[in-house]
Amino acid sequence: MYGTPPPAMLNVQTPLSGSQMMLRNGPKTAPVMESPGHPQRSALLEEFRGNKTRKYELKDICEHMIEFSCDQHGSRFIQQKLEQATQEEKELVFEEVARSARQLMTDVFGNYVIQKFFEHGSQVQKHMLSKQMEGHILTLSLQMYGCRVVQKALEHVITEQQASMVRELDGHVLQCVKDQNGNHVIQKAIERVPAEHIKFIIDSFHGQVYTLATHPYGCRVIQRMFEHCDEAQTRPLLEELHRYTTNLVQDQYGNYVIQHVMERGKPMDRSLVCSRVRGHVLQLSKHKFASNVVEKCIAYGEPKDRKVLIDEITAVRRDGSSNLINMMKDQYANYVVQKMLDVVDDPQRESIMIKIQPHMGALRKFTYGKHLISKVEKYVAAKEAGQVYVVDSVSGHSRGSHTPISASSKTSV
């Protein structure tokens, strides 16, 4: 969500000249001014953009609502006024805007005015805009600005209208999911539309879970589904997901889906993920993407699963070597060791630190070993001072990996 930039300074009242008075109170169509770069900008809009001392009201731009809506400064002005406008003022704007609503929905600045009507308009106005969208939901969903209007509509219209809108996407779900704009509409439908009206969306995911989970936009949609849909809808898809866990944890996008399962999934699902990691902790911890998942297994795994993974890390072989020593020196695996120190109980932490401390000198030679040294020293200092070193036991660490987030529903210019 993006914040609203500061409004233009249009607050100070000054006396109006005769020509200004004519423009403010009439005629209804202001003359067009020829100006470099903007030959079709009306005199009224030129004056509005240039006069920083005059306080304008919505009634002052009658018959120019469309032009103002398509101008960056004009659009911002209308948006701000609509937030506090009376019903009469809203109707004044809507009467003009409704004539070109479809055009405004896909305009770089005009779309925000339409969004404001879905937020602050009457139910009648929202219904009228929804009717204009009928038959065009797919096209709007795939368009950079139109997709924002569809999302806003799904947030504010009644259930019957929501259902009507999403029905137009039936047969096009996967196309939308894989589109940089359309995926946001599918996410919003999953979040806001009652389950009985989006069954076709969930059904389209069957047999496609791996493909979607490894897609930069699809992985976000899959996560929204696991968050908002009920067990009956998600269980078959989770079972499909589990068949590919080993591959997904190592994928630049799939790892986010598995992390999501660890953070929000049921105990049985978390245990299944941990079982895929077990026996491969060292290999996966040293992997740029999979190491994120190992961290989540350490942080969110069931106690018995967590213990098995920690034992695998700390076990000492006959030759005196252990995965722990190897992991401490690795640019990714060292974060897993840090996470392990954060989540274990005091006796386990003491045992692990005893194994780490003899290698502190060697660790200082490694760039990534310094992170671990810092954490160990803080624990040691806290212990000596008789204090508890408080940590955030579930926060992740950045490895410079690509987070699959694209432009979402921007709501104001």
XYZ file of C-alpha atoms in Angstrom:
413
model
C 0.000 0.000 0.000
C 1.367 3.374 -0.912
C 0.888 6.545 1.072
C -0.689 9.687 -0.319
C 1.881 12.370 -1.215
C 1.357 15.831 0.314
C -1.521 17.757 -1.247
C -0.874 20.812 -3.382
C -0.886 24.076 -1.437
C -4.294 25.429 -2.442
C -5.496 26.794 0.896
C -4.970 30.553 0.853
C -7.866 32.699 -0.358
C -7.033 35.726 -2.546
C -9.257 38.202 -4.390
C -10.338 36.995 -7.815
C -9.927 38.998 -10.981
C -12.824 39.339 -13.366
C -11.454 36.657 -15.687
C -10.816 34.345 -12.758
C -14.348 34.861 -11.506
C -15.675 33.977 -14.959
C -13.631 30.757 -14.986
C -14.734 29.831 -11.491
C -18.433 30.397 -11.917
C -18.752 29.845 -15.669
C -18.855 29.407 -18.540
C -19.311 25.651 -18.217
C -16.687 24.899 -20.852
C -13.452 26.825 -20.370
C -11.394 27.782 -23.424
C -8.474 25.578 -24.402
C -5.046 27.101 -23.890
C -2.196 26.303 -26.226
C 0.852 25.614 -24.042
C 4.180 23.956 -24.892
C 3.936 20.195 -24.326
C 0.251 20.368 -23.342
C -1.609 21.905 -26.290
C -4.978 20.469 -25.204
C -4.949 21.517 -21.541
C -7.910 23.798 -20.764
C -7.464 27.286 -19.385
C -9.137 26.184 -16.156
C -6.696 23.331 -15.594
C -3.763 25.587 -16.494
C -4.942 28.122 -13.936
C -5.492 25.409 -11.333
C -1.996 24.025 -11.826
C -0.366 27.451 -11.771
C -2.302 29.202 -9.000
C -0.986 28.018 -5.636
C -2.833 30.589 -3.540
C -6.430 29.957 -4.497
C -8.734 27.533 -2.757
C -10.730 25.484 -5.219
C -13.846 23.430 -4.528
C -15.322 20.608 -6.577
C -18.083 22.839 -7.951
C -15.405 25.059 -9.481
C -14.341 22.389 -11.948
C -17.760 21.353 -13.243
C -17.631 20.009 -16.802
C -13.899 19.393 -16.326
C -13.992 16.395 -14.005
C -12.671 14.021 -16.663
C -9.820 16.320 -17.644
C -8.872 16.881 -13.993
C -9.122 13.154 -13.255
C -6.587 12.435 -16.000
C -4.140 15.030 -14.703
C -1.799 14.177 -11.843
C -2.561 17.302 -9.810
C -6.214 17.381 -10.762
C -6.690 13.732 -9.844
C -5.080 14.281 -6.463
C -7.348 17.274 -5.833
C -10.505 15.283 -6.624
C -9.377 12.334 -4.517
C -8.739 14.499 -1.469
C -12.021 16.338 -1.835
C -14.019 13.119 -2.215
C -12.768 11.856 1.142
C -14.645 14.668 2.940
C -17.277 15.545 0.330
C -21.000 15.767 0.972
C -23.286 13.423 -0.916
C -24.303 16.318 -3.142
C -20.669 17.045 -4.008
C -19.962 13.378 -4.713
C -22.955 13.258 -7.037
C -21.689 16.363 -8.828
C -18.415 14.591 -9.590
C -19.966 11.215 -10.276
C -22.396 12.552 -12.865
C -19.438 13.480 -15.070
C -17.082 10.681 -14.128
C -19.647 7.965 -14.816
C -19.786 8.970 -18.487
C -16.147 7.967 -18.974
C -15.677 5.520 -16.110
C -14.229 2.711 -18.240
C -11.685 5.077 -19.777
C -10.689 6.359 -16.333
C -10.277 2.856 -14.912
C -7.260 2.251 -17.130
C -5.827 5.763 -16.919
C -2.611 6.369 -14.987
C -4.289 9.034 -12.824
C -7.968 8.535 -13.509
C -8.044 5.076 -11.927
C -7.512 6.620 -8.489
C -10.678 8.702 -8.792
C -12.679 5.562 -9.580
C -11.067 3.812 -6.619
C -12.159 6.674 -4.369
C -15.771 6.185 -5.435
C -15.569 2.516 -4.462
C -14.223 3.640 -1.089
C -16.400 6.686 -0.388
C -19.268 6.531 -2.886
C -22.839 5.466 -2.219
C -24.009 1.914 -2.852
C -25.868 3.189 -5.923
C -22.673 4.739 -7.304
C -20.667 1.564 -6.601
C -23.353 -0.492 -8.316
C -23.322 1.751 -11.381
C -19.532 1.504 -11.675
C -19.728 -2.265 -11.255
C -22.275 -2.467 -14.083
C -19.872 -0.576 -16.358
C -17.192 -3.145 -15.541
C -19.393 -6.072 -16.593
C -17.902 -8.000 -19.469
C -14.528 -6.316 -18.994
C -13.221 -7.798 -15.737
C -10.566 -9.943 -17.429
C -9.280 -7.069 -19.561
C -9.193 -4.755 -16.555
C -7.497 -7.388 -14.394
C -4.653 -7.740 -16.869
C -4.122 -3.989 -17.186
C -1.713 -2.093 -14.918
C -4.256 0.412 -13.623
C -7.460 -1.493 -14.244
C -6.340 -4.289 -11.923
C -6.229 -1.798 -9.063
C -9.815 -0.768 -9.711
C -10.971 -4.405 -9.763
C -9.201 -5.037 -6.459
C -10.776 -1.980 -4.860
C -14.189 -2.987 -6.162
C -13.847 -6.464 -4.628
C -13.124 -4.809 -1.285
C -16.188 -2.580 -1.263
C -19.081 -4.013 -3.300
C -21.701 -6.382 -1.932
C -21.257 -10.157 -2.174
C -23.588 -10.524 -5.154
C -21.489 -8.081 -7.172
C -18.251 -9.733 -6.021
C -19.521 -13.070 -7.275
C -20.556 -11.568 -10.604
C -17.139 -10.007 -11.105
C -15.044 -13.070 -10.320
C -17.234 -15.313 -12.493
C -15.842 -13.503 -15.521
C -12.411 -14.918 -14.671
C -13.594 -18.527 -14.861
C -11.457 -20.256 -17.489
C -8.758 -17.590 -17.203
C -7.505 -18.153 -13.648
C -4.056 -19.482 -14.504
C -3.567 -16.733 -17.066
C -4.297 -14.161 -14.355
C -2.166 -15.888 -11.720
C 0.873 -15.750 -13.990
C 0.289 -12.141 -14.997
C 2.050 -9.286 -13.214
C -1.267 -7.463 -12.790
C -3.852 -10.230 -12.804
C -2.253 -12.145 -9.929
C -3.216 -9.351 -7.544
C -6.865 -9.662 -8.555
C -6.809 -13.415 -7.872
C -5.179 -12.793 -4.501
C -7.833 -10.223 -3.634
C -10.624 -12.585 -4.698
C -9.216 -15.295 -2.423
C -8.976 -12.823 0.450
C -12.359 -11.107 0.127
C -14.874 -13.237 -1.783
C -16.806 -15.978 0.080
C -15.510 -19.499 -0.551
C -18.587 -20.714 -2.420
C -18.011 -18.115 -5.140
C -14.318 -18.854 -5.761
C -14.416 -22.662 -5.893
C -13.487 -22.511 -9.591
C -10.308 -20.619 -8.664
C -9.167 -23.268 -6.199
C -10.165 -26.073 -8.566
C -7.915 -24.620 -11.253
C -4.896 -25.120 -8.985
C -5.238 -28.914 -8.874
C -2.348 -30.520 -10.726
C -0.657 -27.111 -10.975
C 0.744 -26.637 -7.465
C 4.405 -27.174 -8.349
C 4.194 -24.935 -11.406
C 2.505 -22.180 -9.434
C 4.723 -22.496 -6.357
C 7.827 -21.998 -8.513
C 6.380 -18.981 -10.327
C 7.198 -15.428 -9.139
C 3.510 -14.482 -8.981
C 2.006 -17.922 -8.515
C 3.880 -18.486 -5.273
C 2.142 -15.456 -3.775
C -1.284 -16.698 -4.846
C -0.646 -20.149 -3.365
C 0.272 -18.553 -0.040
C -2.915 -16.460 -0.002
C -4.920 -19.611 -0.658
C -3.350 -21.427 2.311
C -4.066 -18.376 4.480
C -7.695 -17.784 3.606
C -9.243 -21.041 2.380
C -10.604 -23.777 4.618
C -9.124 -27.217 5.239
C -11.458 -28.961 2.813
C -10.220 -26.750 -0.012
C -6.524 -26.707 0.857
C -5.867 -30.287 2.028
C -5.702 -31.871 -1.478
C -3.408 -29.070 -2.610
C -1.174 -29.434 0.453
C -0.848 -33.148 -0.264
C 0.149 -32.285 -3.814
C 2.640 -29.738 -2.479
C 4.272 -32.237 -0.123
C 5.199 -34.459 -3.071
C 7.580 -31.745 -4.263
C 8.951 -30.384 -0.977
C 12.552 -31.412 -1.629
C 12.574 -29.510 -4.921
C 10.583 -26.553 -3.651
C 12.849 -25.785 -0.699
C 15.691 -25.238 -3.171
C 13.700 -23.068 -5.569
C 13.988 -19.276 -5.512
C 10.203 -18.931 -5.265
C 9.092 -22.328 -3.977
C 11.049 -21.879 -0.749
C 8.672 -19.076 0.247
C 5.693 -21.396 -0.042
C 7.361 -24.024 2.170
C 8.346 -21.348 4.680
C 4.696 -20.317 4.749
C 3.655 -23.892 5.545
C 6.152 -23.985 8.424
C 4.927 -20.689 9.832
C 1.170 -21.207 9.459
C 0.600 -24.876 8.714
C -0.816 -27.609 10.908
C 1.563 -29.750 13.006
C 1.251 -32.645 10.578
C 2.296 -30.448 7.653
C 5.209 -28.956 9.548
C 6.374 -32.436 10.485
C 6.217 -33.545 6.864
C 8.456 -30.652 5.813
C 10.927 -31.422 8.609
C 11.011 -35.056 7.523
C 12.160 -33.967 4.046
C 14.928 -31.871 5.581
C 16.076 -34.592 7.964
C 19.235 -36.305 6.747
C 20.084 -33.342 4.488
C 20.507 -30.535 7.006
C 24.087 -29.684 6.061
C 23.451 -29.672 2.309
C 20.249 -27.644 2.565
C 21.640 -25.212 5.149
C 24.437 -24.276 2.746
C 21.926 -23.602 -0.041
C 20.944 -19.984 -0.678
C 17.202 -20.652 -0.716
C 16.819 -23.901 1.211
C 18.631 -22.429 4.229
C 15.584 -20.199 4.783
C 13.444 -23.294 5.136
C 15.876 -25.009 7.505
C 15.715 -21.910 9.709
C 11.930 -22.106 9.762
C 12.116 -25.813 10.634
C 14.337 -24.949 13.593
C 12.052 -22.094 14.663
C 8.594 -23.606 14.036
C 9.111 -27.363 13.986
C 7.392 -29.580 16.525
C 9.676 -30.202 19.556
C 10.507 -33.762 18.509
C 11.269 -32.716 14.918
C 13.366 -29.784 16.063
C 15.404 -32.054 18.364
C 16.163 -34.491 15.524
C 17.405 -31.664 13.295
C 19.512 -30.106 16.044
C 21.019 -33.492 16.909
C 21.943 -33.910 13.242
C 23.742 -30.574 13.337
C 25.585 -31.062 16.613
C 26.462 -34.778 16.462
C 30.216 -35.408 16.600
C 31.593 -38.081 14.284
C 34.337 -40.524 15.201
C 36.950 -38.330 13.589
C 35.850 -35.396 15.743
C 34.158 -33.495 12.939
C 30.541 -32.317 12.963
C 28.082 -30.515 10.737
C 28.079 -27.668 13.255
C 31.702 -26.714 12.583
C 31.155 -26.833 8.812
C 27.984 -24.751 9.024
C 29.516 -22.061 11.215
C 31.862 -21.023 8.400
C 29.266 -20.964 5.616
C 27.641 -17.767 4.329
C 24.143 -19.264 4.554
C 24.391 -22.104 7.061
C 25.730 -19.818 9.788
C 22.269 -18.262 9.996
C 20.817 -21.688 10.769
C 23.296 -22.054 13.641
C 22.318 -18.610 14.920
C 18.653 -19.537 14.772
C 19.392 -22.761 16.623
C 21.043 -20.796 19.456
C 17.978 -18.571 19.671
C 15.356 -21.294 19.999
C 16.968 -24.029 22.123
C 16.601 -24.176 25.893
C 19.404 -23.043 28.198
C 21.092 -26.448 28.732
C 21.112 -27.121 24.962
C 22.468 -23.646 24.241
C 25.237 -24.133 26.782
C 26.156 -27.446 25.185
C 26.254 -25.932 21.688
C 28.305 -22.948 22.779
C 30.873 -25.224 24.404
C 31.322 -26.847 20.976
C 31.530 -23.485 19.206
C 33.925 -21.622 21.492
C 37.105 -23.614 20.646
C 36.634 -22.520 17.018
C 36.050 -18.806 17.676
C 39.571 -17.877 16.606
C 39.259 -19.677 13.289
C 35.770 -18.214 12.750
C 37.158 -14.688 12.818
C 38.909 -15.403 9.514
C 35.571 -15.936 7.783
C 33.405 -12.965 6.843
C 30.231 -14.833 7.664
C 31.611 -16.320 10.856
C 31.604 -12.881 12.441
C 27.810 -12.846 12.688
C 27.881 -15.983 14.767
C 30.769 -14.736 16.920
C 28.754 -11.619 17.739
C 25.752 -13.683 18.835
C 27.844 -16.051 20.953
C 29.584 -13.140 22.661
C 26.243 -11.543 23.492
C 25.013 -14.777 25.057
C 28.241 -15.122 27.036
C 28.065 -11.504 28.247
C 24.423 -11.899 29.239
C 25.195 -15.074 31.142
C 28.097 -13.482 33.007
C 25.897 -10.524 33.930
C 23.155 -12.854 35.101
C 20.773 -11.507 32.479
C 18.602 -13.139 29.849
C 19.552 -12.307 26.261
C 16.192 -11.721 24.590
C 15.961 -12.536 20.866
C 13.333 -12.608 18.192
C 13.290 -16.343 17.687
C 11.319 -16.408 14.472
C 12.589 -13.531 12.361
C 14.416 -14.482 9.191
C 17.716 -13.243 7.827
C 18.295 -11.667 4.454
C 20.495 -13.610 2.078
C 20.004 -11.210 -0.797
C 17.493 -13.566 -2.381
C 14.699 -12.308 -4.570
C 11.470 -11.820 -2.665
C 8.565 -12.455 -5.045
C 6.660 -9.244 -4.476
C 5.444 -7.139 -7.359
C 3.481 -3.920 -7.547
C 0.238 -4.272 -5.627
C -2.903 -2.227 -5.332
C -1.686 1.362 -5.317
C -4.497 3.557 -4.065
C -3.432 7.150 -4.571
C -1.095 9.258 -6.661
